[in-house]
CSV table of C-alpha atoms and ligand atoms in Angstrom, one decimal:
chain,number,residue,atom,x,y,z
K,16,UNK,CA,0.0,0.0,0.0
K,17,UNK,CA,1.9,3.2,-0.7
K,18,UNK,CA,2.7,5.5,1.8
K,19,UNK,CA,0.0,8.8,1.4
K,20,UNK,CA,1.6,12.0,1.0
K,21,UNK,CA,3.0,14.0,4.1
K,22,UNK,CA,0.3,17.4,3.8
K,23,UNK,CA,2.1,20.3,4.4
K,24,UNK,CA,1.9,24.4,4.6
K,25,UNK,CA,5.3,26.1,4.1
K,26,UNK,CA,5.8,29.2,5.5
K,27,UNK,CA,8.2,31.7,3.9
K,28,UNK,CA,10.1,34.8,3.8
K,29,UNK,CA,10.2,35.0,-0.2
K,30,UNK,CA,13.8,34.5,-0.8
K,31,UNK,CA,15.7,32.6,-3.6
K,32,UNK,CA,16.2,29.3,-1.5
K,33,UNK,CA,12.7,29.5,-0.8
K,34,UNK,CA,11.6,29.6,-4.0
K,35,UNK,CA,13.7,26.7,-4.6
K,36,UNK,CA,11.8,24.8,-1.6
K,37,UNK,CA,8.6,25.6,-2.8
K,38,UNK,CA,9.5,24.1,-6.4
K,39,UNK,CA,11.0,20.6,-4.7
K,40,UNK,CA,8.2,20.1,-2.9
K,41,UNK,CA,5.5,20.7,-5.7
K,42,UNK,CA,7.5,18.6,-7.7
K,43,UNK,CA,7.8,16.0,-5.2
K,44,UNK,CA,5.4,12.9,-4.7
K,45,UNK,CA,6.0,12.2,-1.4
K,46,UNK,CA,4.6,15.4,-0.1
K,47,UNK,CA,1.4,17.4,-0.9
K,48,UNK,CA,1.4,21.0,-0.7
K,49,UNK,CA,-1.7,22.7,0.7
K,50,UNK,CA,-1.0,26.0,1.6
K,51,UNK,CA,1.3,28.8,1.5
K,52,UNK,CA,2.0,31.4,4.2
K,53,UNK,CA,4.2,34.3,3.9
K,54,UNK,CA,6.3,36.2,6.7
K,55,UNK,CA,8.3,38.8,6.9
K,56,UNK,CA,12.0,38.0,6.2
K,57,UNK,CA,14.1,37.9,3.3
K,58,UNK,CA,11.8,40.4,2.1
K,59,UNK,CA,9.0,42.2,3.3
K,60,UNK,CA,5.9,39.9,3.6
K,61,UNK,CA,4.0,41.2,0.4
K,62,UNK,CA,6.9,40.5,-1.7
K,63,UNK,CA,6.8,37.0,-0.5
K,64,UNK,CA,3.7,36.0,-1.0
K,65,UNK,CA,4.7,37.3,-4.7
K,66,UNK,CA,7.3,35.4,-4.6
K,67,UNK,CA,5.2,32.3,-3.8
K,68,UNK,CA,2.6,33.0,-6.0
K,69,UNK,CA,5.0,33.4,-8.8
K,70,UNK,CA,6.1,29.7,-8.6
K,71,UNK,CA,2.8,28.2,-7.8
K,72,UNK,CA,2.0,30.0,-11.4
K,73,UNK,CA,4.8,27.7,-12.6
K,74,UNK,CA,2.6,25.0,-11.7
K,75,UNK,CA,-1.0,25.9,-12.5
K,76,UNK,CA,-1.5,24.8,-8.7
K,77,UNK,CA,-4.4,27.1,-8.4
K,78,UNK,CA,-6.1,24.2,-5.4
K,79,UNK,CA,-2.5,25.5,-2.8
K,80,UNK,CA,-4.0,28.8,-0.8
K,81,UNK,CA,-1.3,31.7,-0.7
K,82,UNK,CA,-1.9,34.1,2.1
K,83,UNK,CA,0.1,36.9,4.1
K,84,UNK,CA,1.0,36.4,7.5
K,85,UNK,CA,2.8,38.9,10.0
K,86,UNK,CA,4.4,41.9,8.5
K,87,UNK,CA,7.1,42.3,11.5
K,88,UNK,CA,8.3,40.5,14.1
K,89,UNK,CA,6.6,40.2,17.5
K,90,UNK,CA,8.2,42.9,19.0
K,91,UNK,CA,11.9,43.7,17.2
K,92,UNK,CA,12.0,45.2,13.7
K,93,UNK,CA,12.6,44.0,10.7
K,94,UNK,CA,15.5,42.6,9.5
K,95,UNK,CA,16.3,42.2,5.7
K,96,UNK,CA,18.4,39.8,3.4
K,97,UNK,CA,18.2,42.1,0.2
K,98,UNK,CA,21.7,42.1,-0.1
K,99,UNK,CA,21.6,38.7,-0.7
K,100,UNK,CA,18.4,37.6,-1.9
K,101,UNK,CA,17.9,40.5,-4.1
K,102,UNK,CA,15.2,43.7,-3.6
K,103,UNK,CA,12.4,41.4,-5.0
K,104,UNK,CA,14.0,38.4,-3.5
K,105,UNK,CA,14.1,36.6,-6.4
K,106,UNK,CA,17.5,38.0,-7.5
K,107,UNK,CA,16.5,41.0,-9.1
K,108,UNK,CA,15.0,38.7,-12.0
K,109,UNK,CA,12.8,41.1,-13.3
K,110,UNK,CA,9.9,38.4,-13.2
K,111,UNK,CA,6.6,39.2,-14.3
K,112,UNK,CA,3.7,40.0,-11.7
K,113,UNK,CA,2.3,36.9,-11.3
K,114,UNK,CA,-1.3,36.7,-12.2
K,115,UNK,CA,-3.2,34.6,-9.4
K,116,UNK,CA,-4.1,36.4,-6.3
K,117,UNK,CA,-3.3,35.9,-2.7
K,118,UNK,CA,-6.2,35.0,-0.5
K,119,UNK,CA,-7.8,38.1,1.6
K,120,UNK,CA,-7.7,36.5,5.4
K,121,UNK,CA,-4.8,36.5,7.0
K,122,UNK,CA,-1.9,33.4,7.1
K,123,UNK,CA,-2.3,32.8,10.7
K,124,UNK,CA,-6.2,32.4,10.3
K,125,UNK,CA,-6.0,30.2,7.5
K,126,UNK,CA,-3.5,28.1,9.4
K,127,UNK,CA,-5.4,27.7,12.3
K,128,UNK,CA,-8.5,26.5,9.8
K,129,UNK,CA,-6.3,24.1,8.1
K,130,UNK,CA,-5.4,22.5,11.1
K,131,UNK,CA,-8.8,22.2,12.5
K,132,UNK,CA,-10.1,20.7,9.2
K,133,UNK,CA,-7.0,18.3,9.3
K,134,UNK,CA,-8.7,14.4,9.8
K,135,UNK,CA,-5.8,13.1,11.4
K,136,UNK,CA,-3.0,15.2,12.6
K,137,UNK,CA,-0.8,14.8,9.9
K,138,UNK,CA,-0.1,18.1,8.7
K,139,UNK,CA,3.0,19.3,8.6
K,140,UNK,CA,4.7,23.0,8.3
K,141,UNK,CA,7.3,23.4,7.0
K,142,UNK,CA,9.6,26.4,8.4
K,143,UNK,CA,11.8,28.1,6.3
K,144,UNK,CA,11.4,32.0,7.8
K,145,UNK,CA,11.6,33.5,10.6
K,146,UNK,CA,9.0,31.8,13.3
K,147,UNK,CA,6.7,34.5,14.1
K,148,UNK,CA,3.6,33.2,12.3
K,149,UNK,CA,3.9,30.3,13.9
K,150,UNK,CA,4.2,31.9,17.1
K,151,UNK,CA,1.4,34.0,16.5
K,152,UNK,CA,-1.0,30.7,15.9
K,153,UNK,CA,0.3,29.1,18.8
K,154,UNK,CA,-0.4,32.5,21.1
K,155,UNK,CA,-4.1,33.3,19.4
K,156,UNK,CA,-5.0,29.2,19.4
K,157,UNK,CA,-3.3,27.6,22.1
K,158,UNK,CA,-5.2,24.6,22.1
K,159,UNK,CA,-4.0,23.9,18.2
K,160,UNK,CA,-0.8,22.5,19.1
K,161,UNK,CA,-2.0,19.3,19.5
K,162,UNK,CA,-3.2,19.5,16.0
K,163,UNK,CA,0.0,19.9,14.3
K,164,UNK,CA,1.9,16.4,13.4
K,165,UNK,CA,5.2,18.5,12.6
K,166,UNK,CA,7.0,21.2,12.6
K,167,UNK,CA,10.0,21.1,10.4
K,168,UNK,CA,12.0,23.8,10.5
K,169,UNK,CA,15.4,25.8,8.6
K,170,UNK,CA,16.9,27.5,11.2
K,171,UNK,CA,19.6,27.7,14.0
K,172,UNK,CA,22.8,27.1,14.1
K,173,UNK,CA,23.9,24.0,16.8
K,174,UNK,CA,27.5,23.7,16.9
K,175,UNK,CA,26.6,20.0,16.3
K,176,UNK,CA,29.1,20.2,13.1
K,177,UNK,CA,32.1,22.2,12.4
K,178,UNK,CA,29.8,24.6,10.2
K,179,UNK,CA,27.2,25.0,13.0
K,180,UNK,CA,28.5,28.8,13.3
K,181,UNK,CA,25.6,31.6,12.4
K,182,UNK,CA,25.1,33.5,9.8
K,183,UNK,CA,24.0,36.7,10.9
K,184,UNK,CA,26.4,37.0,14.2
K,185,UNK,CA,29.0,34.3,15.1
K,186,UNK,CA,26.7,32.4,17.0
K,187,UNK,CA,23.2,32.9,15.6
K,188,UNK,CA,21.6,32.0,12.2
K,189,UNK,CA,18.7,34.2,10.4
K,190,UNK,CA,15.2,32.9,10.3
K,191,UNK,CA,16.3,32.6,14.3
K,192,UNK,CA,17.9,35.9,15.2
K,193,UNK,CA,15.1,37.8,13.0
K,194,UNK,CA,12.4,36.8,15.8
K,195,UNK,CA,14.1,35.3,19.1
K,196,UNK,CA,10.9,35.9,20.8
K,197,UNK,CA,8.9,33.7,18.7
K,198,UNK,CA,11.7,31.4,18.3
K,199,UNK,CA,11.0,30.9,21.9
K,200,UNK,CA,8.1,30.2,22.0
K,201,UNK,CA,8.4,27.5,19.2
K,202,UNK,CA,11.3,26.0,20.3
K,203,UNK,CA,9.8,25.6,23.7
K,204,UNK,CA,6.2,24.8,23.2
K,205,UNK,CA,6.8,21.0,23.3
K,206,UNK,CA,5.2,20.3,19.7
K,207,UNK,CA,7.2,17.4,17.9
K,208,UNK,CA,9.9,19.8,15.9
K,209,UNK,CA,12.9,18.4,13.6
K,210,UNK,CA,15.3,21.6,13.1
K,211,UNK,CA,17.8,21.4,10.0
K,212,UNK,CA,20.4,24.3,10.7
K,213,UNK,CA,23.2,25.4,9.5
K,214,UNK,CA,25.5,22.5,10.2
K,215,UNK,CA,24.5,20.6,7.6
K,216,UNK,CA,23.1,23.3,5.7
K,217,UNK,CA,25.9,25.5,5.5
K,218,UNK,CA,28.8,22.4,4.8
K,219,UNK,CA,30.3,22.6,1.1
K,220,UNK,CA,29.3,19.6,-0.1
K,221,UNK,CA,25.8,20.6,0.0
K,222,UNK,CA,26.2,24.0,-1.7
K,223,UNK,CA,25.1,24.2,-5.1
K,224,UNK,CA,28.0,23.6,-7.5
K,225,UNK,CA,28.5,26.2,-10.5
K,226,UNK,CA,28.5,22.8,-12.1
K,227,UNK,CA,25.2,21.9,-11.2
K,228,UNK,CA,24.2,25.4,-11.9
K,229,UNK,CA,25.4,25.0,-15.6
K,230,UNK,CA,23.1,21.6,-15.8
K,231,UNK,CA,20.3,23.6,-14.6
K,232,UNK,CA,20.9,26.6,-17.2
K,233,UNK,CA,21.5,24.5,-20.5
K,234,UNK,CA,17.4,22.6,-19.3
K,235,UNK,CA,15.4,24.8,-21.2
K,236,UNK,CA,12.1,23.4,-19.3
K,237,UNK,CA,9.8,26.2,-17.1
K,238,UNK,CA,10.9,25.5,-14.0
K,239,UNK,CA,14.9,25.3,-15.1
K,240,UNK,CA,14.7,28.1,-17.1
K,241,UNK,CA,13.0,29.6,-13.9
K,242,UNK,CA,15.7,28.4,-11.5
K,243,UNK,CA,18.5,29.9,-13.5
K,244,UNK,CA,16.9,33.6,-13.8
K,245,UNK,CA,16.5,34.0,-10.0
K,246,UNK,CA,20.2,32.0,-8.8
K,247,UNK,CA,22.4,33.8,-12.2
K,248,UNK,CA,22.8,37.3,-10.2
K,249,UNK,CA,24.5,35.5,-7.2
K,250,UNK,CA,26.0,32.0,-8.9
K,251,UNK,CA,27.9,35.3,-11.7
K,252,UNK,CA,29.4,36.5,-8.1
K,253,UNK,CA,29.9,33.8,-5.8
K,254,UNK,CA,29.5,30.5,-8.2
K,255,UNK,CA,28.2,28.9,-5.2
K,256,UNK,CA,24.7,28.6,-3.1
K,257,UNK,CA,23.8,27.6,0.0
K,258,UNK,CA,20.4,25.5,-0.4
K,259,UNK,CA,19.2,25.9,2.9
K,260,UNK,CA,15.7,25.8,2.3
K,261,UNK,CA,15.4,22.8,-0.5
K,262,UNK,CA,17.3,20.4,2.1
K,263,UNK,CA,15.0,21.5,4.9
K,264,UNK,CA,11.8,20.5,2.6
K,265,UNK,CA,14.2,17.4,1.4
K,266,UNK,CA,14.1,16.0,5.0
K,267,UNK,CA,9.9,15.9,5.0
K,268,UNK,CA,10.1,14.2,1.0
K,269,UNK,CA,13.2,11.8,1.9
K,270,UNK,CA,13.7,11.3,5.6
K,271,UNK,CA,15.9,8.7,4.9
K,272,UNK,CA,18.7,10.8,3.7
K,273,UNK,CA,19.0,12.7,7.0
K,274,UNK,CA,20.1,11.6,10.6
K,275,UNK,CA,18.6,14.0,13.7
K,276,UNK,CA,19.7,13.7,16.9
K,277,UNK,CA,17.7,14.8,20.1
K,278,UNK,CA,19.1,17.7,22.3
K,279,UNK,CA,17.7,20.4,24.7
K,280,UNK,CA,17.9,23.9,22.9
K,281,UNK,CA,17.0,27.2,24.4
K,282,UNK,CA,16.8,30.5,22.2
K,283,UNK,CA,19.0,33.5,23.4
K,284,UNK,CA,16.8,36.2,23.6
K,285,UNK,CA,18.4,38.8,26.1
K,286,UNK,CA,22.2,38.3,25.1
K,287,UNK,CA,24.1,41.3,24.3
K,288,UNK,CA,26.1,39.5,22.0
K,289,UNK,CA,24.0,35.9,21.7
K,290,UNK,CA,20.5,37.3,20.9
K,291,UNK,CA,18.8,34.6,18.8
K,292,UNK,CA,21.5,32.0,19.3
K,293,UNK,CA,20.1,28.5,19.6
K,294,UNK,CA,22.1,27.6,22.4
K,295,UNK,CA,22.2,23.7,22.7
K,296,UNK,CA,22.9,21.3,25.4
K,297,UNK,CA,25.2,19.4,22.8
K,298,UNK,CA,26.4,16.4,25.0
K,299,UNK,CA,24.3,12.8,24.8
K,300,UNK,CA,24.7,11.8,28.4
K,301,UNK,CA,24.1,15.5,30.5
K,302,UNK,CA,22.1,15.7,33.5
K,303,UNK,CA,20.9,18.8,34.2
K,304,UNK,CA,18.0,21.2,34.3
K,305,UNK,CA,17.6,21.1,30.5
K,306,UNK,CA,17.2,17.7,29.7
K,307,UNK,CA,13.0,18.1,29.4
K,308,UNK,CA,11.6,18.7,25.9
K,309,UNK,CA,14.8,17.7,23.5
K,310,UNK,CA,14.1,18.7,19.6
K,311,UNK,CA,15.5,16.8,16.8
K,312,UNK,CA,18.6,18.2,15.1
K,313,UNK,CA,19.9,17.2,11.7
K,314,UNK,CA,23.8,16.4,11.8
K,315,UNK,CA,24.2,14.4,8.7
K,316,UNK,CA,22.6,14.5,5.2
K,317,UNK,CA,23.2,11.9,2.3
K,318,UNK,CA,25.0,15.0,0.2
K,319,UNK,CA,24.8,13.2,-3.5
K,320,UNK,CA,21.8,11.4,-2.7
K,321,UNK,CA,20.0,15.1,-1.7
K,322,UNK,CA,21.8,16.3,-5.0
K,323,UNK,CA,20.0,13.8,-6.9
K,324,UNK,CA,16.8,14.1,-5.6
K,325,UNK,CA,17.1,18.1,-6.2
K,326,UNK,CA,18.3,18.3,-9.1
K,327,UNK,CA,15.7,15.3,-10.7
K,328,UNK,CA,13.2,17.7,-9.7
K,329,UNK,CA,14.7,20.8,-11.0
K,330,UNK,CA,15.6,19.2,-14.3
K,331,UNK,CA,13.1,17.0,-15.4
K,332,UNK,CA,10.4,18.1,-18.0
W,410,RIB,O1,19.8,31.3,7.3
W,410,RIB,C1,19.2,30.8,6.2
W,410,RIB,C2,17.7,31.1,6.2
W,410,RIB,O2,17.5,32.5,6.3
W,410,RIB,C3,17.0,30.6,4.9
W,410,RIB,O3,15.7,30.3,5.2
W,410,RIB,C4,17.1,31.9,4.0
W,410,RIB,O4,16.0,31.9,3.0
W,410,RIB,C5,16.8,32.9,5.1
W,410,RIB,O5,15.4,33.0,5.3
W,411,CA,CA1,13.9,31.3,3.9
């Protein structure tokens, strides 16, 4: 009998590596796609629900919901990766206004409907922005938790792996250090949450390759024709990408390509110098106050098998 596919909402902050997310997981079997919520990140939150509608246009999905969520963080202002991502944060691709049309009620509403709807608690979300969305439904609806099979989330930075450094300040990574507060309250709400940060995320082997890049450039098919207008700007400069955001969705679509191991974290929300570090009781055996509520943290990822899987999907016709 085969397995049914994982439902998920993704919730994004519209950047290149999230539009890269999106596309693996439409393109993927294993996972169904039901919604898309957008938060402010990358890019302010309009722009990212552009950003999403744009590739769900790619696909004619017109059944997946695409709605706004929070606009700012809980209580800290907005950071932005512009610089990075591009001011559309898309790499200043220059695509077309997409045509479809986000819904009218908010992300956090439509969320909190999904969930209830949900038969079984299988839905998963899938995290690849800061957190304050989902903070937000778990603050208006505190009795949803128990509705939500998953949270799988891109962030944090462990020290579980010699790259588990951040990527904003020495010691804390960006969907995390945008909200702290609602990192918090995520982190430590006790819902069942599998964190892929920037130890695997950030080592070289799981970059894309300018290699790779050319494969995907000389596929003159939609979605690689797509792919290569949004990463050229920043694969001309750095001829590297770090595809945070595809091998968080990859660990929902092949779970067998990942190992997680369960440690205490607590987010850093005071710290002069360690605001929105995910600081991480990183020993197996350690008894002391922290040891309730462990999370699962990737450490490993089957690096050619990911690339394979990715790359099928970005490739085929
Ligand atoms: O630190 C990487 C994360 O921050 C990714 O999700 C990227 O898109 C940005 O949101
Ligand atoms: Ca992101």
């Amino acid at each position: 009998m085969p397995k049914r596919p994982t439902r998920l909402i993704i919730d994004t902050d519209g950047g290149i590596d999230d539009a890269l997310a999106l596309i693996l997981a439409l393109r993927s079997p294993e996972v169904e796609v039901v919604g898309v919520s957008t938060v402010s990140g990358n890019v302010r939150v309009e722009q990212a629900a552009i950003n999403a509608l744009r590739v769900i246009e790619l696909f004619d999905h017109r059944d997946i919901w695409v709605a706004q969520g929070l606009g700012n963080p809980l209580i800290r202002d907005p950071i932005r990766a512009t610089s990075f991502h591009g001011t559309d944060g898309l790499g200043d691709s220059n695509l077309p206004q997409p045509r479809m049309r986000t819904r009218k009620e908010s992300a956090i509403d439509l969320i909190v409907d999904q969930l209830n709807k949900e038969k079984d608690h299988g839905l998963t979300i899938v995290c690849i922005g800061p957190l304050t969305n989902i903070a937000a439904v778990l603050t208006n609806s505190p009795n949803i938790s128990g509705r939500i099979g998953e949270l799988l989330i891109m962030g944090g930075a462990f020290g579980l792996s010699r790259h588990g450094y951040g990527n904003v300040t020495p010691v804390a990574e960006f969907n995390i250090y945008s909200d702290p507060e609602a990192a918090k309250i995520v982190f430590e709400s006790g819902i069942r949450v599998r964190a892929v940060g920037l130890d695997v995320t950030s080592a070289p082997e799981n970059w894309l390759t300018s290699a790779e890049y050319s494969r995907v450039k000389a596929t003159k098919n939609g979605v690689s024709v797509f792919a290569t207008r949004i990463l050229a700007n920043t694969m001309q400069k750095r001829h590297m990408f770090e595809l945070h955001d595809p091998i968080a969705v990859g660990a929902v679509i092949q779970p067998s390509l990942y190992h997680f191991i369960e440690r205490s974290v607590k987010i850093e929300t005071k710290g002069e110098y360690t605001t929105g570090m995910t600081v991480t009781e990183r020993r197996e055996e350690a008894d002391n106050i922290w040891t309730e509520n462990p999370i699962k943290i990737c450490t490993n990822l089957k690096s050619q098998r990911f690339k394979r899987l990715f790359l099928g999907h970005l490739l085929k016709n």
